[in-house]
mmCIF file of C-alpha atoms and ligand atoms in Angstrom:
data_model
loop_
_atom_site.group_PDB
_atom_site.id
_atom_site.type_symbol
_atom_site.label_atom_id
_atom_site.label_comp_id
_atom_site.label_asym_id
_atom_site.label_seq_id
_atom_site.Cartn_x
_atom_site.Cartn_y
_atom_site.Cartn_z
ATOM 1 C CA MET A 13 -0.156 0.068 -0.015
ATOM 2 C CA GLU A 14 1.351 3.351 -0.903
ATOM 3 C CA LEU A 15 1.310 5.607 1.931
ATOM 4 C CA SER A 16 1.449 9.172 2.192
ATOM 5 C CA LYS A 17 4.698 11.513 1.994
ATOM 6 C CA LYS A 18 4.019 12.928 5.659
ATOM 7 C CA VAL A 19 3.660 9.990 6.967
ATOM 8 C CA LYS A 20 6.924 8.595 5.274
ATOM 9 C CA SER A 21 8.696 11.386 6.808
ATOM 10 C CA ILE A 22 7.870 10.288 10.560
ATOM 11 C CA THR A 23 10.434 8.532 12.646
ATOM 12 C CA PRO A 24 8.543 6.444 15.158
ATOM 13 C CA SER A 25 9.474 6.956 18.460
ATOM 14 C CA GLN A 26 12.754 5.433 19.749
ATOM 15 C CA THR A 27 11.718 5.650 23.389
ATOM 16 C CA ILE A 28 8.611 3.569 22.724
ATOM 17 C CA GLU A 29 10.647 1.323 20.130
ATOM 18 C CA ILE A 30 13.007 0.289 22.861
ATOM 19 C CA THR A 31 10.354 -0.255 25.508
ATOM 20 C CA ASN A 32 8.679 -2.559 23.189
ATOM 21 C CA THR A 33 11.615 -4.293 22.498
ATOM 22 C CA ALA A 34 12.639 -4.672 26.373
ATOM 23 C CA ARG A 35 8.998 -5.689 26.979
ATOM 24 C CA GLN A 36 9.155 -8.438 24.010
ATOM 25 C CA LEU A 37 12.267 -9.855 25.647
ATOM 26 C CA LYS A 38 10.677 -9.829 28.843
ATOM 27 C CA ALA A 39 7.639 -11.690 27.386
ATOM 28 C CA GLU A 40 10.145 -14.333 26.109
ATOM 29 C CA GLY A 41 11.262 -15.000 29.710
ATOM 30 C CA VAL A 42 14.838 -12.741 29.525
ATOM 31 C CA ASP A 43 15.890 -11.167 32.790
ATOM 32 C CA VAL A 44 15.509 -7.498 31.246
ATOM 33 C CA ILE A 45 15.866 -4.467 32.974
ATOM 34 C CA SER A 46 14.295 -1.387 31.492
ATOM 35 C CA LEU A 47 15.655 2.032 32.216
ATOM 36 C CA SER A 48 13.519 3.485 29.434
ATOM 37 C CA ALA A 49 10.517 4.109 31.315
ATOM 38 C CA GLY A 50 8.742 7.305 30.577
ATOM 39 C CA GLU A 51 6.497 6.888 33.420
ATOM 40 C CA PRO A 52 6.098 6.797 36.739
ATOM 41 C CA ASP A 53 5.959 3.004 38.354
ATOM 42 C CA PHE A 54 3.410 3.853 40.875
ATOM 43 C CA ASN A 55 -0.214 2.536 40.259
ATOM 44 C CA THR A 56 -2.686 5.568 40.437
ATOM 45 C CA PRO A 57 -3.760 6.528 43.637
ATOM 46 C CA ASP A 58 -6.697 4.425 45.018
ATOM 47 C CA GLU A 59 -9.036 7.457 45.316
ATOM 48 C CA ILE A 60 -9.025 8.448 41.887
ATOM 49 C CA ILE A 61 -9.683 4.884 40.708
ATOM 50 C CA ASP A 62 -12.630 4.740 43.076
ATOM 51 C CA ALA A 63 -13.934 8.093 42.132
ATOM 52 C CA VAL A 64 -13.685 6.734 38.388
ATOM 53 C CA TYR A 65 -15.472 3.833 39.152
ATOM 54 C CA GLU A 66 -18.283 5.832 40.978
ATOM 55 C CA ALA A 67 -18.479 7.937 38.055
ATOM 56 C CA ALA A 68 -18.843 5.170 35.725
ATOM 57 C CA LYS A 69 -21.703 3.371 37.862
ATOM 58 C CA ALA A 70 -23.132 6.617 37.873
ATOM 59 C CA GLY A 71 -23.835 6.728 34.173
ATOM 60 C CA HIS A 72 -20.793 8.967 33.214
ATOM 61 C CA THR A 73 -19.803 6.771 30.271
ATOM 62 C CA LYS A 74 -20.715 9.087 27.279
ATOM 63 C CA TYR A 75 -19.326 11.456 25.009
ATOM 64 C CA THR A 76 -18.476 14.567 26.412
ATOM 65 C CA ALA A 77 -18.200 18.313 25.464
ATOM 66 C CA SER A 78 -15.100 18.410 23.072
ATOM 67 C CA ALA A 79 -13.322 20.749 24.982
ATOM 68 C CA GLY A 80 -13.408 18.740 27.846
ATOM 69 C CA LEU A 81 -16.293 18.074 30.733
ATOM 70 C CA PRO A 82 -17.146 21.561 32.206
ATOM 71 C CA GLU A 83 -16.560 20.352 35.597
ATOM 72 C CA LEU A 84 -13.053 19.351 34.597
ATOM 73 C CA ARG A 85 -11.954 22.484 32.954
ATOM 74 C CA GLU A 86 -13.471 24.374 36.282
ATOM 75 C CA THR A 87 -11.167 22.297 38.127
ATOM 76 C CA ILE A 88 -8.205 22.753 36.041
ATOM 77 C CA VAL A 89 -8.888 26.485 36.632
ATOM 78 C CA LYS A 90 -8.684 26.184 40.271
ATOM 79 C CA LYS A 91 -5.474 23.887 39.926
ATOM 80 C CA MET A 92 -3.992 26.763 37.748
ATOM 81 C CA ALA A 93 -4.739 29.618 40.398
ATOM 82 C CA ARG A 94 -3.616 27.172 43.493
ATOM 83 C CA ASP A 95 -0.315 25.680 41.779
ATOM 84 C CA ASN A 96 0.661 28.147 39.214
ATOM 85 C CA ASN A 97 -0.749 31.638 40.419
ATOM 86 C CA LEU A 98 -2.232 32.058 37.172
ATOM 87 C CA THR A 99 -5.784 33.248 36.269
ATOM 88 C CA TYR A 100 -7.838 31.576 33.251
ATOM 89 C CA ALA A 101 -11.142 31.125 32.561
ATOM 90 C CA PRO A 102 -13.080 28.038 31.691
ATOM 91 C CA ASN A 103 -12.978 28.943 27.802
ATOM 92 C CA GLU A 104 -9.253 29.107 28.319
ATOM 93 C CA ILE A 105 -8.832 25.467 29.164
ATOM 94 C CA TYR A 106 -8.773 22.641 26.416
ATOM 95 C CA VAL A 107 -8.871 18.696 27.780
ATOM 96 C CA GLY A 108 -7.362 16.172 25.388
ATOM 97 C CA ASN A 109 -6.219 12.771 25.162
ATOM 98 C CA GLY A 110 -2.751 12.903 27.122
ATOM 99 C CA ALA A 111 -0.227 16.129 26.816
ATOM 100 C CA LYS A 112 1.154 14.585 23.524
ATOM 101 C CA GLN A 113 -2.343 14.900 21.755
ATOM 102 C CA VAL A 114 -2.723 18.013 23.214
ATOM 103 C CA LEU A 115 0.471 19.376 21.986
ATOM 104 C CA TYR A 116 -0.361 17.476 18.188
ATOM 105 C CA ASN A 117 -3.444 19.532 18.335
ATOM 106 C CA VAL A 118 -2.001 22.825 19.468
ATOM 107 C CA PHE A 119 0.711 22.354 16.556
ATOM 108 C CA LEU A 120 -2.395 21.649 13.891
ATOM 109 C CA ALA A 121 -4.004 24.488 14.990
ATOM 110 C CA THR A 122 -1.331 27.177 15.086
ATOM 111 C CA LEU A 123 1.059 26.247 12.248
ATOM 112 C CA ASP A 124 1.060 26.658 8.614
ATOM 113 C CA GLU A 125 3.079 25.228 5.904
ATOM 114 C CA GLY A 126 6.757 26.252 6.522
ATOM 115 C CA ASP A 127 6.231 28.031 9.747
ATOM 116 C CA GLU A 128 9.269 27.453 11.809
ATOM 117 C CA VAL A 129 9.220 25.983 15.427
ATOM 118 C CA ILE A 130 12.297 26.597 17.376
ATOM 119 C CA VAL A 131 12.842 23.423 19.616
ATOM 120 C CA PRO A 132 16.040 23.446 22.263
ATOM 121 C CA ALA A 133 17.901 20.143 21.795
ATOM 122 C CA PRO A 134 18.172 17.935 23.408
ATOM 123 C CA TYR A 135 14.372 17.649 23.047
ATOM 124 C CA TRP A 136 11.399 15.235 23.963
ATOM 125 C CA VAL A 137 11.018 12.958 20.418
ATOM 126 C CA SER A 138 7.753 13.908 19.734
ATOM 127 C CA TYR A 139 8.140 17.831 19.420
ATOM 128 C CA THR A 140 10.020 17.601 15.916
ATOM 129 C CA GLU A 141 8.081 14.823 14.498
ATOM 130 C CA GLN A 142 4.750 16.585 15.553
ATOM 131 C CA VAL A 143 5.828 19.947 13.846
ATOM 132 C CA LYS A 144 6.832 18.156 10.970
ATOM 133 C CA MET A 145 3.451 15.869 10.588
ATOM 134 C CA VAL A 146 1.307 19.219 10.523
ATOM 135 C CA GLY A 147 3.788 20.654 7.748
ATOM 136 C CA GLY A 148 5.966 22.956 10.018
ATOM 137 C CA GLU A 149 9.526 23.284 10.208
ATOM 138 C CA PRO A 150 11.408 22.148 13.411
ATOM 139 C CA VAL A 151 14.449 24.266 14.060
ATOM 140 C CA THR A 152 16.627 22.822 16.502
ATOM 141 C CA ALA A 153 18.587 25.230 18.795
ATOM 142 C CA VAL A 154 21.480 22.816 20.526
ATOM 143 C CA THR A 155 22.060 23.581 24.094
ATOM 144 C CA THR A 156 25.201 22.696 25.902
ATOM 145 C CA GLU A 157 26.271 20.931 29.617
ATOM 146 C CA ASP A 158 27.683 24.479 30.663
ATOM 147 C CA THR A 159 24.191 25.849 31.016
ATOM 148 C CA HIS A 160 22.598 22.554 31.887
ATOM 149 C CA PHE A 161 20.870 22.194 28.522
ATOM 150 C CA LYS A 162 18.932 25.197 28.918
ATOM 151 C CA LEU A 163 18.204 27.617 26.035
ATOM 152 C CA THR A 164 19.755 31.151 26.593
ATOM 153 C CA PRO A 165 18.640 34.295 25.270
ATOM 154 C CA GLU A 166 21.844 34.469 22.524
ATOM 155 C CA ILE A 167 21.029 31.083 21.363
ATOM 156 C CA LEU A 168 17.136 31.837 20.995
ATOM 157 C CA LYS A 169 17.973 35.314 19.338
ATOM 158 C CA ALA A 170 20.417 33.317 16.916
ATOM 159 C CA HIS A 171 17.751 31.100 15.855
ATOM 160 C CA ILE A 172 14.729 33.664 15.344
ATOM 161 C CA THR A 173 13.894 34.344 11.533
ATOM 162 C CA GLU A 174 10.943 36.166 9.696
ATOM 163 C CA LYS A 175 9.293 32.370 9.695
ATOM 164 C CA THR A 176 9.641 31.832 13.371
ATOM 165 C CA LYS A 177 5.818 31.302 14.735
ATOM 166 C CA MET A 178 6.717 29.414 17.809
ATOM 167 C CA LEU A 179 9.253 28.212 20.400
ATOM 168 C CA VAL A 180 8.517 25.082 22.211
ATOM 169 C CA LEU A 181 9.908 25.038 25.948
ATOM 170 C CA ASN A 182 9.887 22.199 28.222
ATOM 171 C CA THR A 183 10.674 22.591 31.925
ATOM 172 C CA PRO A 184 11.276 20.324 34.000
ATOM 173 C CA ASN A 185 12.931 18.691 31.084
ATOM 174 C CA ASN A 186 12.834 15.399 29.335
ATOM 175 C CA PRO A 187 15.482 14.001 28.884
ATOM 176 C CA THR A 188 17.759 16.170 30.617
ATOM 177 C CA GLY A 189 16.090 16.487 34.054
ATOM 178 C CA SER A 190 16.794 20.517 33.630
ATOM 179 C CA VAL A 191 14.503 22.953 35.468
ATOM 180 C CA TYR A 192 14.277 26.574 34.436
ATOM 181 C CA SER A 193 14.789 28.810 36.978
ATOM 182 C CA LYS A 194 12.733 32.059 37.258
ATOM 183 C CA ASP A 195 15.702 34.493 36.230
ATOM 184 C CA GLU A 196 16.635 31.950 33.201
ATOM 185 C CA LEU A 197 12.603 32.541 31.956
ATOM 186 C CA GLN A 198 12.838 36.252 32.424
ATOM 187 C CA ALA A 199 15.906 36.263 30.272
ATOM 188 C CA LEU A 200 14.101 34.386 27.411
ATOM 189 C CA ALA A 201 10.656 36.461 28.213
ATOM 190 C CA ASP A 202 12.233 39.597 27.481
ATOM 191 C CA VAL A 203 13.640 38.495 24.003
ATOM 192 C CA LEU A 204 10.212 36.987 23.504
ATOM 193 C CA ALA A 205 8.214 39.930 24.340
ATOM 194 C CA GLU A 206 9.606 41.796 21.601
ATOM 195 C CA THR A 207 8.140 39.408 19.127
ATOM 196 C CA ASP A 208 4.603 37.501 18.372
ATOM 197 C CA ILE A 209 6.268 34.218 18.648
ATOM 198 C CA ILE A 210 3.820 31.932 20.179
ATOM 199 C CA ILE A 211 5.541 29.766 23.551
ATOM 200 C CA VAL A 212 4.409 26.641 24.037
ATOM 201 C CA VAL A 213 5.591 25.092 27.301
ATOM 202 C CA ASP A 214 5.244 21.744 28.348
ATOM 203 C CA GLU A 215 4.848 21.417 32.118
ATOM 204 C CA ILE A 216 3.950 17.625 32.063
ATOM 205 C CA TYR A 217 6.847 16.868 34.994
ATOM 206 C CA GLU A 218 5.560 20.122 37.013
ATOM 207 C CA VAL A 219 5.420 18.254 40.379
ATOM 208 C CA LEU A 220 8.919 16.310 40.071
ATOM 209 C CA THR A 221 11.475 18.993 40.920
ATOM 210 C CA TYR A 222 14.371 18.315 43.333
ATOM 211 C CA GLY A 223 15.690 22.411 44.301
ATOM 212 C CA GLU A 224 13.517 25.638 43.095
ATOM 213 C CA PRO A 225 9.796 24.622 42.561
ATOM 214 C CA GLN A 226 8.554 24.809 38.904
ATOM 215 C CA VAL A 227 7.619 28.432 37.490
ATOM 216 C CA SER A 228 5.598 28.794 34.812
ATOM 217 C CA ILE A 229 6.600 31.524 31.907
ATOM 218 C CA ALA A 230 3.320 32.563 31.709
ATOM 219 C CA SER A 231 3.362 33.839 35.344
ATOM 220 C CA LEU A 232 5.970 36.331 34.484
ATOM 221 C CA ASN A 233 3.821 39.028 32.885
ATOM 222 C CA ASP A 234 0.519 39.575 30.993
ATOM 223 C CA LYS A 235 1.948 40.289 27.261
ATOM 224 C CA ILE A 236 4.055 37.047 27.976
ATOM 225 C CA LYS A 237 0.983 35.046 29.290
ATOM 226 C CA ALA A 238 -1.048 36.065 26.151
ATOM 227 C CA GLN A 239 1.759 34.597 23.908
ATOM 228 C CA THR A 240 1.927 31.248 25.952
ATOM 229 C CA ILE A 241 0.006 27.670 25.624
ATOM 230 C CA ILE A 242 0.825 25.968 28.647
ATOM 231 C CA VAL A 243 0.390 22.170 28.301
ATOM 232 C CA ASN A 244 0.218 19.527 31.210
ATOM 233 C CA GLY A 245 -1.771 16.949 32.424
ATOM 234 C CA VAL A 246 -2.159 14.206 34.942
ATOM 235 C CA SER A 247 0.257 11.581 33.456
ATOM 236 C CA LYS A 248 3.504 12.227 35.608
ATOM 237 C CA SER A 249 1.644 14.047 38.367
ATOM 238 C CA HIS A 250 -0.789 11.317 39.366
ATOM 239 C CA ALA A 251 0.664 8.282 37.918
ATOM 240 C CA MET A 252 -2.088 8.276 35.502
ATOM 241 C CA THR A 253 -0.293 7.678 31.880
ATOM 242 C CA GLY A 254 -2.774 5.259 30.927
ATOM 243 C CA TRP A 255 -5.903 7.419 31.308
ATOM 244 C CA ARG A 256 -4.766 9.616 28.555
ATOM 245 C CA VAL A 257 -5.498 13.060 30.048
ATOM 246 C CA GLY A 258 -3.840 16.285 29.369
ATOM 247 C CA TYR A 259 -4.914 19.768 29.019
ATOM 248 C CA ALA A 260 -3.854 23.210 27.250
ATOM 249 C CA CYS A 261 -4.465 26.765 28.928
ATOM 250 C CA GLY A 262 -4.137 29.347 26.424
ATOM 251 C CA ALA A 263 -6.391 32.029 24.280
ATOM 252 C CA PRO A 264 -10.217 31.242 23.812
ATOM 253 C CA GLU A 265 -9.711 31.747 20.137
ATOM 254 C CA LEU A 266 -7.065 28.726 20.451
ATOM 255 C CA ILE A 267 -8.985 26.734 22.767
ATOM 256 C CA ALA A 268 -12.073 26.965 20.495
ATOM 257 C CA ALA A 269 -9.880 25.729 17.288
ATOM 258 C CA LEU A 270 -8.786 22.871 19.719
ATOM 259 C CA SER A 271 -12.319 21.887 20.273
ATOM 260 C CA ALA A 272 -13.644 22.391 16.794
ATOM 261 C CA LEU A 273 -10.737 19.927 15.583
ATOM 262 C CA THR A 274 -11.418 17.201 18.332
ATOM 263 C CA SER A 275 -15.097 17.671 17.367
ATOM 264 C CA GLN A 276 -14.167 16.098 14.026
ATOM 265 C CA SER A 277 -11.603 13.785 14.913
ATOM 266 C CA THR A 278 -11.748 12.060 18.792
ATOM 267 C CA THR A 279 -15.220 13.830 19.883
ATOM 268 C CA SER A 280 -13.653 13.893 23.632
ATOM 269 C CA VAL A 281 -11.465 12.493 26.020
ATOM 270 C CA ALA A 282 -13.201 9.208 27.553
ATOM 271 C CA GLU A 283 -15.725 10.342 30.229
ATOM 272 C CA PRO A 284 -14.630 8.329 33.196
ATOM 273 C CA ALA A 285 -11.128 9.204 32.618
ATOM 274 C CA GLN A 286 -12.019 12.932 32.841
ATOM 275 C CA TYR A 287 -13.420 12.212 36.385
ATOM 276 C CA GLY A 288 -10.438 10.765 37.633
ATOM 277 C CA ALA A 289 -8.791 13.900 36.292
ATOM 278 C CA ILE A 290 -11.088 15.962 38.601
ATOM 279 C CA ALA A 291 -10.223 13.543 41.534
ATOM 280 C CA ALA A 292 -6.561 13.970 40.854
ATOM 281 C CA TYR A 293 -6.694 17.776 41.081
ATOM 282 C CA GLU A 294 -9.134 17.576 43.994
ATOM 283 C CA MET A 295 -6.374 15.808 46.085
ATOM 284 C CA ALA A 296 -4.224 17.896 48.219
ATOM 285 C CA PRO A 297 -1.288 18.982 46.669
ATOM 286 C CA GLU A 298 0.399 17.456 49.181
ATOM 287 C CA SER A 299 -0.547 13.965 47.957
ATOM 288 C CA THR A 300 1.983 14.254 45.063
ATOM 289 C CA GLU A 301 4.765 15.076 47.598
ATOM 290 C CA LYS A 302 5.316 11.678 48.733
ATOM 291 C CA TYR A 303 5.966 10.591 45.039
ATOM 292 C CA ARG A 304 8.190 13.772 44.574
ATOM 293 C CA ALA A 305 10.303 12.621 47.556
ATOM 294 C CA ILE A 306 10.532 9.093 46.434
ATOM 295 C CA PHE A 307 12.023 10.350 43.040
ATOM 296 C CA GLU A 308 14.205 12.739 44.731
ATOM 297 C CA ALA A 309 15.826 10.085 46.751
ATOM 298 C CA ARG A 310 16.098 7.914 43.593
ATOM 299 C CA ARG A 311 17.545 10.765 41.705
ATOM 300 C CA ASP A 312 20.369 11.109 44.479
ATOM 301 C CA ASN A 313 20.882 7.356 44.284
ATOM 302 C CA ALA A 314 20.699 7.120 40.490
ATOM 303 C CA TYR A 315 23.311 10.040 40.088
ATOM 304 C CA ALA A 316 25.717 8.633 42.510
ATOM 305 C CA LYS A 317 25.738 5.411 40.683
ATOM 306 C CA ILE A 318 26.183 6.570 37.056
ATOM 307 C CA MET A 319 28.871 8.727 38.255
ATOM 308 C CA GLU A 320 30.779 5.515 39.257
ATOM 309 C CA LEU A 321 30.788 4.563 35.459
ATOM 310 C CA PRO A 322 34.017 4.903 33.899
ATOM 311 C CA HIS A 323 34.340 7.432 31.087
ATOM 312 C CA VAL A 324 31.058 8.524 31.827
ATOM 313 C CA THR A 325 29.977 12.087 32.879
ATOM 314 C CA CYS A 326 26.438 13.638 33.617
ATOM 315 C CA VAL A 327 24.968 16.995 34.766
ATOM 316 C CA LYS A 328 23.337 16.439 37.909
ATOM 317 C CA PRO A 329 19.275 16.586 37.045
ATOM 318 C CA GLU A 330 16.984 18.869 39.167
ATOM 319 C CA GLY A 331 13.741 17.596 37.957
ATOM 320 C CA ALA A 332 11.670 14.713 36.148
ATOM 321 C CA PHE A 333 13.030 11.140 36.694
ATOM 322 C CA TYR A 334 15.642 11.063 34.025
ATOM 323 C CA LEU A 335 19.722 11.238 33.871
ATOM 324 C CA PHE A 336 21.094 12.175 30.864
ATOM 325 C CA PRO A 337 24.872 10.995 30.834
ATOM 326 C CA HIS A 338 27.531 11.814 28.173
ATOM 327 C CA MET A 339 28.480 8.475 26.828
ATOM 328 C CA LYS A 340 30.576 9.016 23.578
ATOM 329 C CA ASN A 341 33.543 8.466 25.390
ATOM 330 C CA CYS A 342 32.622 5.746 27.253
ATOM 331 C CA ALA A 343 31.320 4.003 23.586
ATOM 332 C CA GLU A 344 34.718 4.733 22.037
ATOM 333 C CA ALA A 345 36.549 3.087 24.690
ATOM 334 C CA CYS A 346 34.537 0.195 24.408
ATOM 335 C CA GLY A 347 35.368 -0.121 20.781
ATOM 336 C CA TYR A 348 32.078 1.630 19.471
ATOM 337 C CA ASP A 349 31.839 4.353 16.830
ATOM 338 C CA THR A 350 28.395 5.597 18.231
ATOM 339 C CA VAL A 351 26.363 5.515 21.444
ATOM 340 C CA ASP A 352 23.527 3.924 19.499
ATOM 341 C CA GLU A 353 25.929 0.704 18.782
ATOM 342 C CA PHE A 354 26.716 0.846 22.312
ATOM 343 C CA VAL A 355 23.157 0.799 23.663
ATOM 344 C CA LYS A 356 22.249 -2.069 21.239
ATOM 345 C CA ASP A 357 24.886 -4.230 22.475
ATOM 346 C CA VAL A 358 23.922 -3.193 26.262
ATOM 347 C CA LEU A 359 20.547 -4.675 25.633
ATOM 348 C CA ARG A 360 21.497 -7.705 23.662
ATOM 349 C CA GLU A 361 24.469 -8.679 26.052
ATOM 350 C CA LYS A 362 23.489 -7.451 29.548
ATOM 351 C CA HIS A 363 19.831 -7.289 29.030
ATOM 352 C CA VAL A 364 19.585 -3.529 30.220
ATOM 353 C CA ALA A 365 17.460 -1.058 27.990
ATOM 354 C CA PHE A 366 17.609 2.634 27.584
ATOM 355 C CA VAL A 367 17.470 5.329 25.225
ATOM 356 C CA PRO A 368 20.197 6.381 22.904
ATOM 357 C CA GLY A 369 20.327 10.405 22.716
ATOM 358 C CA SER A 370 20.259 10.178 19.023
ATOM 359 C CA GLY A 371 16.538 10.483 19.247
ATOM 360 C CA PHE A 372 16.652 13.628 21.190
ATOM 361 C CA GLY A 373 18.769 15.342 18.947
ATOM 362 C CA THR A 374 22.237 14.796 20.841
ATOM 363 C CA PRO A 375 23.855 11.540 19.734
ATOM 364 C CA GLU A 376 26.586 11.763 22.212
ATOM 365 C CA TYR A 377 24.455 10.939 25.191
ATOM 366 C CA ALA A 378 21.699 8.635 26.497
ATOM 367 C CA ARG A 379 18.469 8.859 28.248
ATOM 368 C CA ILE A 380 18.341 6.669 31.585
ATOM 369 C CA SER A 381 15.215 6.518 33.268
ATOM 370 C CA TYR A 382 15.119 6.019 37.241
ATOM 371 C CA SER A 383 11.511 5.258 37.489
ATOM 372 C CA LEU A 384 11.962 2.238 39.217
ATOM 373 C CA ASP A 385 13.191 0.784 42.482
ATOM 374 C CA GLU A 386 16.912 1.480 43.363
ATOM 375 C CA ALA A 387 17.890 -2.149 43.977
ATOM 376 C CA THR A 388 16.773 -2.860 40.203
ATOM 377 C CA PHE A 389 18.284 0.265 39.316
ATOM 378 C CA ASN A 390 21.191 -0.389 40.881
ATOM 379 C CA ASP A 391 21.744 -3.921 39.438
ATOM 380 C CA ALA A 392 21.133 -2.456 36.049
ATOM 381 C CA VAL A 393 24.132 0.030 36.191
ATOM 382 C CA SER A 394 26.321 -2.963 37.547
ATOM 383 C CA ARG A 395 25.532 -4.896 34.597
ATOM 384 C CA ILE A 396 26.587 -1.487 32.552
ATOM 385 C CA LYS A 397 29.719 -1.078 34.476
ATOM 386 C CA GLU A 398 30.457 -5.103 33.775
ATOM 387 C CA PHE A 399 30.022 -4.464 30.192
ATOM 388 C CA ILE A 400 32.108 -1.527 30.093
ATOM 389 C CA GLU A 401 35.002 -2.774 31.930
ATOM 390 C CA GLU A 402 35.020 -5.954 29.742
ATOM 391 C CA LYS A 403 34.782 -4.259 26.409
ATOM 392 C CA SER A 404 37.110 -1.775 27.328
ATOM 393 C CA LYS A 405 39.922 -4.244 28.202
ATOM 394 C CA ILE A 406 39.372 -5.828 24.418
HETATM 395 C C1 LIG B 515 8.069 16.076 27.871
HETATM 396 C C2 LIG B 515 6.829 15.365 27.763
HETATM 397 N N1 LIG B 515 5.694 16.017 27.317
HETATM 398 C C3 LIG B 515 4.596 15.115 27.163
HETATM 399 C C4 LIG B 515 4.333 13.905 27.547
HETATM 400 C C5 LIG B 515 3.119 12.890 27.038
HETATM 401 O O1 LIG B 515 2.413 13.063 28.379
HETATM 402 P P1 LIG B 515 0.801 12.334 28.180
HETATM 403 O O2 LIG B 515 0.878 11.302 28.922
HETATM 404 O O3 LIG B 515 0.123 13.443 29.019
HETATM 405 O O4 LIG B 515 0.603 12.275 26.593
HETATM 406 C C6 LIG B 515 5.684 13.062 27.928
HETATM 407 C C7 LIG B 515 5.401 11.582 27.897
HETATM 408 O O5 LIG B 515 6.414 10.932 28.342
HETATM 409 C C8 LIG B 515 6.926 13.819 28.028
HETATM 410 O O6 LIG B 515 8.162 13.235 28.440
#
């Protein structure tokens, strides 16, 4: 069957591919440890599951308004005021099938053929592919370790052209774990406020910070707020990846467009799942603290362990649940030209799965998730260490 040019230009998600390979090996009985997870390893809290059950029993099993249940949009309005110090009206909130689909719909609703979108690298794999899917041109702005992989005003300015329509920011960041401070956001905002560039800020890891708490760029001033579309959801904050609920906050005309798109594509998010998101945001914010604290302890352990690997260096992450070590020297010491080949052989020979940095626009690095218990994580790092010691002897 002849597929479209558009679909042929898409690179499938490397993260999901590796996770699937690890899953398949596990199903075949191989003792695989996956450090590729992009989701919390906890189950959704019982009170959310109970609320969904009650809602379904009460008949909330139907289509809903395409922009989301009015009750959920109201709840998100309250959440934004409580947690982010931001005032939105319900008609400035759109609910979609996870932040990933919300982002796709945002790109579809805002980008025309050839519009440029600045995406700082390392980037989450889906931004560039989704931008391409809707005809936009991703423009990668490479960041470096010395700024903890954060976009600086200088790098931003160097990538702005007359075709620039949008900037995508992600804080806390996947894959680097970096978190932008208020001052760093202000410095970017000073540049952006002079332009009409739309700022899409993906805050899906909002609650997982281990230093300064998350600041939303939209909270800096009204001009920036008007330029900004916040994307967030319950996947990472409430261990609800499988429920598929995310949202966007932005200008009413954007929200109306997202709603119109949804009315002709997926109709709405599953109604019971939307009740789950209401229950999640009605839980006391402290309820996410216990998960955050667990992840902080895991971050400390994971960082210490990774720093023990020969030839590997790593910036200490401040958020999310990933390490993003530089592994090119290590790969070379083991006789590999690329980190991709190194990663493949670690999976084949030591049964540890993690994601090479090539999928994130930075092939000298790799992403290691620590969303799993410490003992298993440590076992995985021991296997990687063993691999390096064996190979670098050859
Ligand atoms: C940076 C980032 N944004 C968005 C998503 C997607 O989240 P959701 O499950 O809400 O679609 C992920 C998931 O891995 C992510 O890492």
